[in-house]
Structures are given as structure tokens and as C-alpha cells.
Short mmCIF file of C-alpha atoms and ligand atoms in Angstrom, two decimals:
data_model
loop_
_atom_site.label_atom_id
_atom_site.label_comp_id
_atom_site.label_asym_id
_atom_site.label_seq_id
_atom_site.Cartn_x
_atom_site.Cartn_y
_atom_site.Cartn_z
CA MET A 3 -29.21 -12.85 8.27
CA GLY A 4 -31.79 -12.62 11.10
CA MET A 5 -30.92 -12.56 14.85
CA LEU A 6 -30.32 -16.03 16.30
CA LEU A 7 -32.15 -16.80 19.52
CA GLY A 8 -30.24 -18.02 22.51
CA VAL A 9 -26.91 -16.97 21.24
CA SER A 10 -24.24 -14.46 22.29
CA ALA A 11 -20.68 -13.37 21.41
CA ARG A 12 -18.28 -11.86 23.84
CA ARG A 13 -15.38 -10.44 21.93
CA GLU A 14 -12.18 -9.31 23.63
CA SER A 15 -8.88 -8.48 22.08
CA HIS A 16 -7.33 -11.79 23.08
CA VAL A 17 -10.21 -14.23 23.04
CA LEU A 18 -13.58 -14.82 21.44
CA HIS A 19 -16.40 -16.57 23.28
CA ILE A 20 -19.43 -17.71 21.32
CA HIS A 21 -22.44 -19.09 22.99
CA THR A 22 -24.75 -21.16 20.76
CA PRO A 23 -28.00 -22.86 22.00
CA GLU A 24 -26.02 -26.10 22.48
CA SER A 25 -22.57 -25.15 23.38
CA PHE A 26 -19.70 -22.59 24.11
CA LEU A 27 -17.03 -22.08 21.56
CA HIS A 28 -13.74 -20.44 22.31
CA PHE A 29 -11.05 -19.03 20.00
CA ASP A 30 -7.69 -17.52 20.71
CA ARG A 31 -6.50 -14.05 19.72
CA THR A 32 -5.42 -15.38 16.32
CA GLY A 33 -8.74 -17.04 15.66
CA ARG A 34 -7.52 -20.63 16.36
CA PHE A 35 -10.06 -22.92 17.87
CA LEU A 36 -9.49 -23.56 21.57
CA ARG A 37 -12.34 -25.54 22.85
CA ARG A 38 -16.08 -26.42 22.62
CA ILE A 39 -17.92 -27.13 25.83
CA TRP A 40 -21.31 -28.92 26.01
CA ALA A 41 -23.26 -30.05 29.03
CA ASP A 42 -21.33 -33.32 29.40
CA GLN A 43 -18.32 -33.12 27.13
CA VAL A 44 -15.51 -30.79 26.03
CA ILE A 45 -13.35 -30.79 23.05
CA ARG A 46 -9.95 -29.05 23.60
CA ARG A 47 -7.35 -28.31 20.94
CA GLY A 48 -3.65 -28.10 21.89
CA LEU A 49 -0.85 -26.04 20.37
CA ASP A 50 0.24 -29.15 18.52
CA GLY A 51 -3.05 -29.60 16.80
CA ARG A 52 -4.11 -32.58 19.04
CA MET A 53 -7.79 -32.50 19.87
CA LEU A 54 -8.87 -34.20 23.10
CA LEU A 55 -12.52 -35.16 23.76
CA VAL A 56 -13.32 -35.44 27.40
CA LYS A 57 -16.73 -37.06 28.27
CA ILE A 58 -18.40 -36.96 31.68
CA ILE A 59 -20.07 -40.30 32.30
CA ARG A 60 -22.61 -40.56 35.13
CA HIS A 61 -23.18 -43.89 36.94
CA GLY A 62 -25.72 -43.40 39.66
CA THR A 63 -24.19 -40.88 42.04
CA LYS A 64 -20.76 -41.35 40.64
CA THR A 65 -19.24 -39.46 37.69
CA TYR A 66 -16.18 -40.64 35.54
CA ARG A 67 -14.34 -39.05 32.81
CA ASN A 68 -13.47 -40.62 29.56
CA TYR A 69 -10.68 -39.31 27.39
CA ARG A 70 -10.02 -39.79 23.69
CA ASP A 71 -7.99 -38.13 21.04
CA LEU A 72 -10.11 -37.23 17.98
CA GLU A 73 -9.16 -38.95 14.62
CA GLU A 74 -8.21 -36.80 11.76
CA THR A 75 -11.71 -36.90 10.08
CA GLU A 76 -13.39 -36.08 13.50
CA LYS A 77 -11.08 -33.13 13.95
CA GLU A 78 -11.88 -31.82 10.44
CA THR A 79 -15.67 -32.11 11.19
CA ALA A 80 -15.39 -30.55 14.67
CA LEU A 81 -13.37 -27.57 13.33
CA THR A 82 -15.53 -27.03 10.32
CA GLU A 83 -18.73 -26.94 12.40
CA ALA A 84 -17.09 -24.73 15.02
CA TYR A 85 -16.04 -22.06 12.50
CA ARG A 86 -19.34 -22.25 10.60
CA GLU A 87 -21.35 -21.76 13.78
CA ALA A 88 -19.18 -19.03 15.21
CA ILE A 89 -19.09 -17.01 12.01
CA ASN A 90 -22.99 -17.37 11.64
CA VAL A 91 -23.44 -15.98 15.16
CA LEU A 92 -21.08 -13.04 14.58
CA HIS A 93 -22.80 -12.18 11.27
CA SER A 94 -26.15 -12.23 13.04
CA LEU A 95 -25.13 -10.33 16.15
CA HIS A 96 -22.25 -8.20 15.10
CA PRO A 97 -22.08 -7.77 11.23
CA GLY A 98 -18.88 -6.16 10.19
CA ASP A 99 -16.98 -7.35 13.29
CA PRO A 100 -13.28 -7.80 12.51
CA TRP A 101 -13.41 -11.12 14.31
CA ILE A 102 -15.42 -12.45 11.32
CA GLU A 103 -12.42 -11.93 8.99
CA THR A 104 -10.11 -13.45 11.56
CA LEU A 105 -12.21 -16.63 11.86
CA GLU A 106 -12.72 -16.78 7.99
CA HIS A 107 -8.94 -17.00 7.62
CA TRP A 108 -8.99 -20.48 9.33
CA SER A 109 -10.14 -23.98 8.20
CA ALA A 110 -9.17 -27.44 9.28
CA VAL A 111 -6.59 -27.55 6.35
CA ALA A 112 -5.00 -24.24 7.45
CA LEU A 113 -4.94 -25.41 11.11
CA ALA A 114 -3.23 -28.60 10.17
CA GLY A 115 0.04 -26.64 9.63
CA ASP A 116 0.18 -26.10 13.41
CA GLU A 117 1.17 -29.72 13.86
CA GLN A 118 4.31 -29.56 11.77
CA ALA A 119 5.21 -26.07 13.10
CA PHE A 120 4.97 -27.42 16.65
CA GLN A 121 7.21 -30.37 15.81
CA ARG A 122 9.90 -28.08 14.41
CA VAL A 123 10.15 -26.33 17.72
CA TYR A 124 9.46 -29.02 20.43
CA LEU A 125 9.83 -32.67 21.04
CA PRO A 126 6.40 -33.96 22.22
CA ILE A 127 5.49 -32.28 25.50
CA SER A 128 4.67 -35.53 27.24
CA ILE A 129 3.30 -34.20 30.42
CA LEU A 130 2.85 -31.01 32.49
CA PRO A 131 1.49 -30.41 35.93
CA PRO A 132 -2.24 -29.66 35.70
CA ASP A 133 -1.74 -26.00 36.67
CA GLN A 134 0.99 -25.34 34.08
CA TYR A 135 -1.13 -25.88 30.87
CA HIS A 136 -0.96 -22.05 30.23
CA SER A 137 2.69 -21.62 30.85
CA LEU A 138 5.34 -21.19 28.16
CA VAL A 139 7.16 -24.47 27.92
CA ILE A 140 10.89 -24.26 27.23
CA GLN A 141 12.66 -27.60 26.73
CA ILE A 142 15.99 -26.86 28.30
CA THR A 143 16.54 -30.60 28.61
CA HIS A 144 15.21 -33.60 26.60
CA GLY A 145 13.97 -36.58 28.45
CA CYS A 146 14.85 -37.94 31.91
CA SER A 147 18.36 -38.77 33.12
CA TYR A 148 17.09 -41.98 34.69
CA ASN A 149 14.20 -43.01 32.45
CA GLU A 150 13.59 -46.44 34.10
CA CYS A 151 10.74 -46.04 36.59
CA LEU A 152 8.44 -48.93 35.75
CA PHE A 153 5.28 -46.93 35.65
CA CYS A 154 6.58 -44.07 33.52
CA ASP A 155 6.42 -43.85 29.74
CA PHE A 156 6.85 -40.18 29.33
CA TYR A 157 10.34 -39.99 27.93
CA ARG A 158 11.12 -43.49 26.64
CA ASP A 159 11.13 -42.15 23.05
CA ARG A 160 14.24 -39.95 23.65
CA LYS A 161 17.62 -39.78 25.02
CA PHE A 162 18.54 -37.51 27.93
CA HIS A 163 20.22 -34.29 26.84
CA ILE A 164 20.88 -30.95 28.33
CA LYS A 165 20.73 -28.13 25.77
CA SER A 166 23.87 -26.15 25.10
CA MET A 167 23.58 -22.43 25.45
CA GLU A 168 23.62 -22.20 21.62
CA GLU A 169 20.80 -24.80 21.34
CA LEU A 170 18.82 -22.88 23.96
CA GLN A 171 19.23 -19.61 22.03
CA GLY A 172 18.04 -21.37 18.85
CA HIS A 173 15.06 -22.94 20.71
CA ILE A 174 14.11 -19.54 22.12
CA ARG A 175 14.13 -18.07 18.57
CA ASP A 176 11.95 -20.99 17.28
CA ILE A 177 9.54 -20.47 20.23
CA LYS A 178 9.14 -16.79 19.47
CA ASP A 179 8.45 -17.46 15.84
CA PHE A 180 6.00 -20.17 16.64
CA PHE A 181 3.95 -18.29 19.24
CA GLY A 182 4.07 -14.84 17.71
CA GLU A 183 1.42 -12.73 19.31
CA ARG A 184 0.13 -15.83 21.23
CA LEU A 185 3.12 -15.34 23.58
CA ALA A 186 0.94 -12.81 25.32
CA ASP A 187 -1.45 -15.64 26.39
CA ARG A 188 1.24 -17.62 28.22
CA HIS A 189 1.78 -17.04 31.95
CA GLY A 190 5.05 -18.15 33.62
CA ILE A 191 7.70 -20.41 32.18
CA PHE A 192 7.80 -24.22 32.70
CA LEU A 193 11.19 -25.82 32.21
CA ALA A 194 10.79 -29.20 30.52
CA ASP A 195 11.49 -32.11 30.12
CA GLY A 196 12.11 -34.21 33.25
CA ASN A 197 14.22 -32.38 35.73
CA ALA A 198 15.80 -29.02 35.18
CA LEU A 199 17.58 -29.10 38.56
CA ILE A 200 19.98 -31.72 37.24
CA ILE A 201 21.65 -29.09 35.15
CA PRO A 202 24.99 -27.85 36.61
CA THR A 203 24.11 -24.84 38.78
CA GLN A 204 26.17 -22.12 36.90
CA ARG A 205 24.79 -23.30 33.52
CA LEU A 206 21.16 -23.31 34.94
CA LEU A 207 21.64 -19.75 36.33
CA SER A 208 22.86 -18.49 33.01
CA MET A 209 20.01 -20.21 31.32
CA LEU A 210 17.52 -18.49 33.68
CA ASP A 211 19.17 -15.13 32.95
CA ILE A 212 18.81 -15.63 29.17
CA MET A 213 15.13 -16.73 29.37
CA LYS A 214 14.26 -13.80 31.63
CA MET A 215 15.78 -11.34 29.15
CA GLU A 216 14.24 -12.97 26.10
CA PHE A 217 10.66 -13.41 27.63
CA ALA A 218 10.53 -10.45 29.97
CA SER A 219 6.78 -10.30 29.87
CA VAL A 220 6.12 -13.99 30.43
CA ALA A 221 8.94 -14.81 32.81
CA THR A 222 6.89 -13.87 35.93
CA SER A 223 7.78 -17.23 37.38
CA PHE A 224 9.76 -20.38 36.53
CA SER A 225 8.83 -23.88 37.51
CA THR A 226 10.01 -27.49 36.63
CA PHE A 227 9.68 -31.11 37.49
CA MET A 228 12.31 -32.53 39.74
CA ASP A 229 13.20 -36.01 41.03
CA THR A 230 14.27 -36.57 44.65
CA PHE A 231 17.37 -38.72 44.00
CA ASN A 232 19.70 -36.27 42.26
CA LEU A 233 19.52 -33.41 44.77
CA LYS A 234 22.56 -34.45 46.53
CA HIS A 235 24.55 -32.73 43.73
CA LYS A 236 23.25 -29.39 44.79
CA SER A 237 24.40 -27.54 47.93
CA SER A 238 21.92 -25.52 49.94
CA GLU A 239 23.64 -22.29 48.73
CA GLU A 240 23.22 -23.42 45.17
CA LEU A 241 19.49 -24.15 45.69
CA LYS A 242 19.00 -20.73 47.27
CA ALA A 243 20.82 -19.05 44.35
CA ILE A 244 18.56 -20.90 41.83
CA TYR A 245 15.52 -19.84 43.89
CA ARG A 246 16.68 -16.25 44.02
CA ARG A 247 17.23 -16.28 40.25
CA GLY A 248 13.51 -16.99 39.76
CA LEU A 249 13.03 -20.83 39.61
CA THR A 250 10.68 -20.85 42.68
CA LYS A 251 8.33 -23.88 42.15
CA VAL A 252 9.05 -27.54 41.56
CA TYR A 253 6.75 -30.46 40.97
CA VAL A 254 8.17 -33.58 42.61
CA GLY A 255 7.40 -37.20 41.60
CA LEU A 256 7.40 -38.61 45.04
CA GLU A 257 4.88 -41.30 43.95
CA THR A 258 4.90 -43.27 47.32
CA GLY A 259 6.37 -43.29 50.81
CA SER A 260 6.63 -47.05 50.69
CA ASP A 261 10.18 -48.44 50.22
CA ARG A 262 8.75 -51.82 49.23
CA LEU A 263 6.67 -50.29 46.46
CA ARG A 264 9.49 -47.93 45.46
CA ASP A 265 11.78 -51.02 44.92
CA PHE A 266 9.06 -52.73 42.89
CA LEU A 267 8.61 -49.66 40.76
CA LEU A 268 12.42 -49.27 40.26
CA LYS A 269 12.08 -45.76 41.71
CA PRO A 270 15.55 -44.74 42.92
CA GLY A 271 16.24 -43.78 46.46
CA THR A 272 14.44 -44.53 49.68
CA ALA A 273 11.38 -42.67 51.05
CA ALA A 274 13.65 -41.26 53.78
CA GLU A 275 16.07 -39.81 51.15
CA ALA A 276 13.17 -38.34 49.33
CA ALA A 277 11.80 -36.69 52.39
CA THR A 278 15.28 -35.24 53.04
CA ALA A 279 15.37 -33.81 49.48
CA LEU A 280 11.93 -32.20 49.88
CA ILE A 281 12.83 -30.71 53.34
CA ARG A 282 15.97 -29.17 51.69
CA MET A 283 13.90 -27.72 48.85
CA LYS A 284 11.47 -26.13 51.52
CA ALA A 285 14.39 -24.72 53.51
CA ALA A 286 15.73 -23.07 50.32
CA GLY A 287 12.34 -21.40 49.78
CA PHE A 288 10.80 -23.43 47.00
CA GLY A 289 7.11 -24.01 46.57
CA LEU A 290 6.36 -27.68 46.18
CA GLY A 291 3.83 -29.66 44.11
CA VAL A 292 4.09 -33.23 45.43
CA ILE A 293 2.85 -35.91 43.03
CA LEU A 294 1.47 -39.20 44.43
CA LEU A 295 0.22 -42.25 42.54
CA PRO A 296 -2.83 -43.86 44.19
CA GLY A 297 -3.42 -47.28 42.75
CA VAL A 298 0.00 -48.12 41.49
CA GLY A 299 1.25 -51.58 42.47
CA GLY A 300 -2.31 -52.92 42.99
CA ARG A 301 -3.86 -54.54 46.01
CA ALA A 302 -0.73 -56.14 47.47
CA PHE A 303 0.83 -52.74 48.17
CA ALA A 304 -2.32 -50.56 48.62
CA ASP A 305 -2.39 -50.21 52.42
CA ASP A 306 1.34 -49.71 52.88
CA HIS A 307 1.44 -47.37 50.00
CA LEU A 308 -1.30 -45.20 51.58
CA GLN A 309 -0.08 -45.34 55.18
CA GLU A 310 3.57 -44.90 54.56
CA THR A 311 3.02 -41.98 52.22
CA LEU A 312 0.82 -40.33 54.82
CA ASP A 313 3.56 -40.85 57.36
CA LEU A 314 6.20 -39.39 55.07
CA LEU A 315 4.00 -36.28 54.23
CA LYS A 316 3.89 -35.50 57.93
CA GLU A 317 7.72 -34.98 57.84
CA ILE A 318 7.66 -32.38 55.10
CA PRO A 319 6.77 -28.87 56.24
CA LEU A 320 4.24 -28.14 53.39
CA THR A 321 2.27 -25.06 53.68
CA LYS A 322 -0.98 -23.82 52.20
CA ASP A 323 1.08 -22.51 49.23
CA ASP A 324 2.18 -26.02 48.35
CA ALA A 325 0.04 -28.62 46.75
CA VAL A 326 -0.38 -32.39 46.77
CA PHE A 327 -1.46 -33.89 43.53
CA LEU A 328 -3.24 -37.34 43.43
CA SER A 329 -2.49 -38.79 40.02
CA PRO A 330 -4.66 -41.91 39.49
CA PHE A 331 -2.40 -44.64 38.23
CA VAL A 332 -2.66 -45.41 34.49
CA GLU A 333 -0.96 -48.55 33.26
CA PRO A 334 1.99 -47.75 31.14
CA SER A 335 2.44 -49.04 27.57
CA ASN A 336 5.85 -50.38 28.67
CA PRO A 337 4.84 -54.06 29.24
CA GLU A 338 7.36 -54.55 32.13
CA TYR A 339 4.90 -53.21 34.65
CA ALA A 340 2.11 -55.74 33.83
CA ARG A 341 4.69 -58.51 33.46
CA LYS A 342 6.03 -57.88 36.99
CA ILE A 343 2.57 -57.70 38.50
CA ARG A 344 1.48 -60.92 36.85
CA GLY A 345 4.89 -62.65 37.36
CA GLY A 346 4.59 -61.81 41.17
CA GLY A 347 1.07 -63.36 41.28
CA LEU A 348 -0.14 -59.92 42.21
CA ALA A 349 -3.55 -58.33 41.48
CA ALA A 350 -3.64 -55.08 39.60
CA PHE A 351 -6.62 -52.74 40.34
CA SER A 352 -9.36 -52.29 37.93
CA GLN A 353 -10.35 -48.82 36.82
CA GLU A 354 -13.15 -48.73 39.47
CA GLU A 355 -10.85 -49.89 42.16
CA ILE A 356 -8.40 -47.16 41.25
CA GLU A 357 -11.22 -44.58 41.51
CA ALA A 358 -11.99 -46.03 44.91
CA GLU A 359 -8.37 -45.75 45.97
CA VAL A 360 -8.27 -42.08 44.94
CA PHE A 361 -11.36 -41.50 46.96
CA ARG A 362 -9.84 -43.23 50.00
CA TRP A 363 -6.59 -41.04 49.73
CA LYS A 364 -8.70 -37.95 49.38
CA GLN A 365 -10.56 -38.85 52.64
CA HIS A 366 -7.35 -39.30 54.47
CA LEU A 367 -5.90 -36.07 53.22
CA ARG A 368 -9.17 -34.19 53.84
CA ASP A 369 -7.78 -32.08 56.84
CA TYR A 370 -4.21 -32.13 55.63
CA GLY A 371 -3.60 -28.47 55.08
CA PRO A 372 -1.97 -27.92 51.69
CA ARG A 373 -4.25 -28.08 48.71
CA VAL A 374 -5.03 -31.59 47.47
CA THR A 375 -5.83 -31.81 43.81
CA LEU A 376 -6.49 -34.46 41.22
CA TYR A 377 -3.94 -34.85 38.52
CA PRO A 378 -5.29 -37.16 35.71
CA ILE A 379 -2.41 -37.62 33.16
CA GLU A 380 -4.97 -38.35 30.42
CA GLU A 381 -6.20 -34.69 30.69
CA HIS A 382 -2.83 -33.30 29.72
CA LEU A 383 -2.78 -31.21 26.52
CA TYR A 384 -0.42 -28.38 25.71
S1 SF4 B 408 9.02 -40.88 36.89
FE1 SF4 B 408 10.42 -39.31 36.78
S2 SF4 B 408 12.40 -40.21 37.36
FE2 SF4 B 408 11.10 -41.86 36.82
S3 SF4 B 408 11.48 -42.27 34.62
FE3 SF4 B 408 9.69 -40.90 34.68
S4 SF4 B 408 10.55 -38.87 34.51
FE4 SF4 B 408 12.22 -40.22 35.05
#
């Protein structure tokens, strides 16, 4: 086969990058397809076999992202083409390269087995913070102990459960089998699902010890989601002990500093109570990722939502090591939210208005100090 023009292959032990005239293709150390990147779109494949297409849409000076899961037939086509192109490039540039055999092992059919294998290890990983997609997720709990916030659909499919030590040991064995050599590509451990800090302290400390021992090379850091209304069950000494044991970062669904909006959304606890919880976490040493929901509640709440959230943020001693995540509101499939908006004669925001809200929040937080980052939940793929 002759040399292809405008193509290149960068081969490392843990990843393969192929550059064709139209796109970049990436494969992991086992030869599984990771992503294809074109000028204005990306296809990413998750550990569970889901494939997400992200398109950049330009409207005048503005750009939007459109997200869509690929259908089964589209997945098959995308994978078949990716492998064919990558193998052609390698044959042309590096005949005899061991990566060729690695890629030839895979096909859309062979990769379909990942979906069932994933389901044997995990309940769906409903959401992760955007900087945790490369962590090793360990589901030490299932679901959320509250599960009733009006805007949140993440865990409505499951009952809250804290794994026993035996269940955790079994989960760890399953995770090791599932990842195999791919464990080396994971950085840090994320404790799912909703809120690991709700686990009684001694049990949580023992769980952290086990995970550190079992995943010594990955357990460089631990992080989790937390809610702000259950922290009263933990003393400051307990929080410090958990921090010292390695759980050092928490992502907090603060959502809003407006009590009126919190009530509307059925979010437990007042904004002042949430601020107290965050101040306690900072005092115990934790790094915080504070998640806010621009656009939720629509027009009737918009100004209070922004202003009272800005006021609340001023009370929390966040530093440059912390982060604020702006998560553009996405209407949940739970119909209660829309019903309550309509029933109250309120106006929900359109997609464009939510984009405008996010922009407005960003402007107000421009000189804030901690990193302010977008957190589009549609982008989540593990
Ligand atoms: S937003 Fe958080 S606390 Fe509320 S239901 Fe969802 S996971 Fe639970």
C-alpha cells in the first residue's frame, strides 16, 4: 500500500493517535475506540459503549453545542469506518506495527460486549463533574438519600443504598476485572453516586482504607458529590479525619442562593445553612467545586437567583484552588418541574435565554477569583 498524503500516526504504549486528512482518531491502550474529532464535531465513546456526538453550531458570532447519542446502526458505521481508516494509515506508514494487530482484534460486534460488561459492574453513572471523567468511579452508594429536587433526574431510577463492606469488596473485584490494564488510564477515584459524606464516618474511613490498598496506583486523590443539608451529622473532627484519610475534594450542588427558588425547587435547607456547610468544609481543608444552575426557575426567579447567589458566594472563603461550575439548566424528564412552572403561571426560559443567562452569570463572576467553568450535563460520558 502506498504512502497516504496528509496522514500521521503517533503510537505510544497507552494510546494511539491517527491523523487522517479529515479527522483525528484516538484509541486506548487496548485498541478500543475513544473519539473522532473533525473541525466542528466530535464523537466520543464511553466505557459503557455509549457514543455521544457533539456538534458545534455557529450562529453569527455565537456558537452552540448540540449533543446526541448515536443510534446502534450509526455506532456500527462510525466504528467500522474508524478502524478501517486507522488500520489503512498504519499499514501505509508503519507496516508490521503491533498496533495493527491490536486494532484488527476489534469490530463493532466485539465492542458491543463492553455494554453488558459495564452493566455487570455499575449502575448507570448518571453524572460526574466535568473534571472527573478520567477518574476511576467507585459506586460506594447507590442513588441519593433525598432524591426529590424538582430539577434532578439523575437517580430516580434507583433506591438509596450504602454498600456494605462485603458489597464494596465485590464491587472492587468487578472493577478490576472490567478495567484490566485500562486501570492505568484512570487518575484519582470518584466516589459515586450522590453523596459519599452521608456514610457514617467510621465506615467511610474503613472504605477509604480498603480502596487505597486495592487501587494503590490510582488512589492519588478521592472526590465525591455532597449535598449541603446532611452535613450536620458530621462533626468538624470527623470532617478533618475524612480529609486526612484522602477524601479531599467535594462537588457541591448549591444550585442557588435564593431561598424562594430553593423552596420552589424542593431543595432542602436554606441558603444560609448551605453557606455554613460550605464554610465548615473549607475549614476542614476540603477543596470545593460549587455547582450553580443558571436558568432554573425561569424569568420570575432570574434576578433574585443571580443576585442572592452572588451574595452567598461572597460569604464562602473560596480560593483559586476551588472552582465554581455554571451548569446551564436542562429541563428534567420528571414532569413535575414543567407542571409547577405552568401551574404558577411562570415563564420558563427558552434555550437561547438560558445561554444568555449563562453569559450574564459569567460576566458577574469575571473577577471573582476561583476558576469559573461551564458544566453542561449533556456532555457527560464515562
Ligand atoms: S440535586 Fe442532589 S440532593 Fe437533589 S435529588 Fe439530585 S442528587 Fe439528590
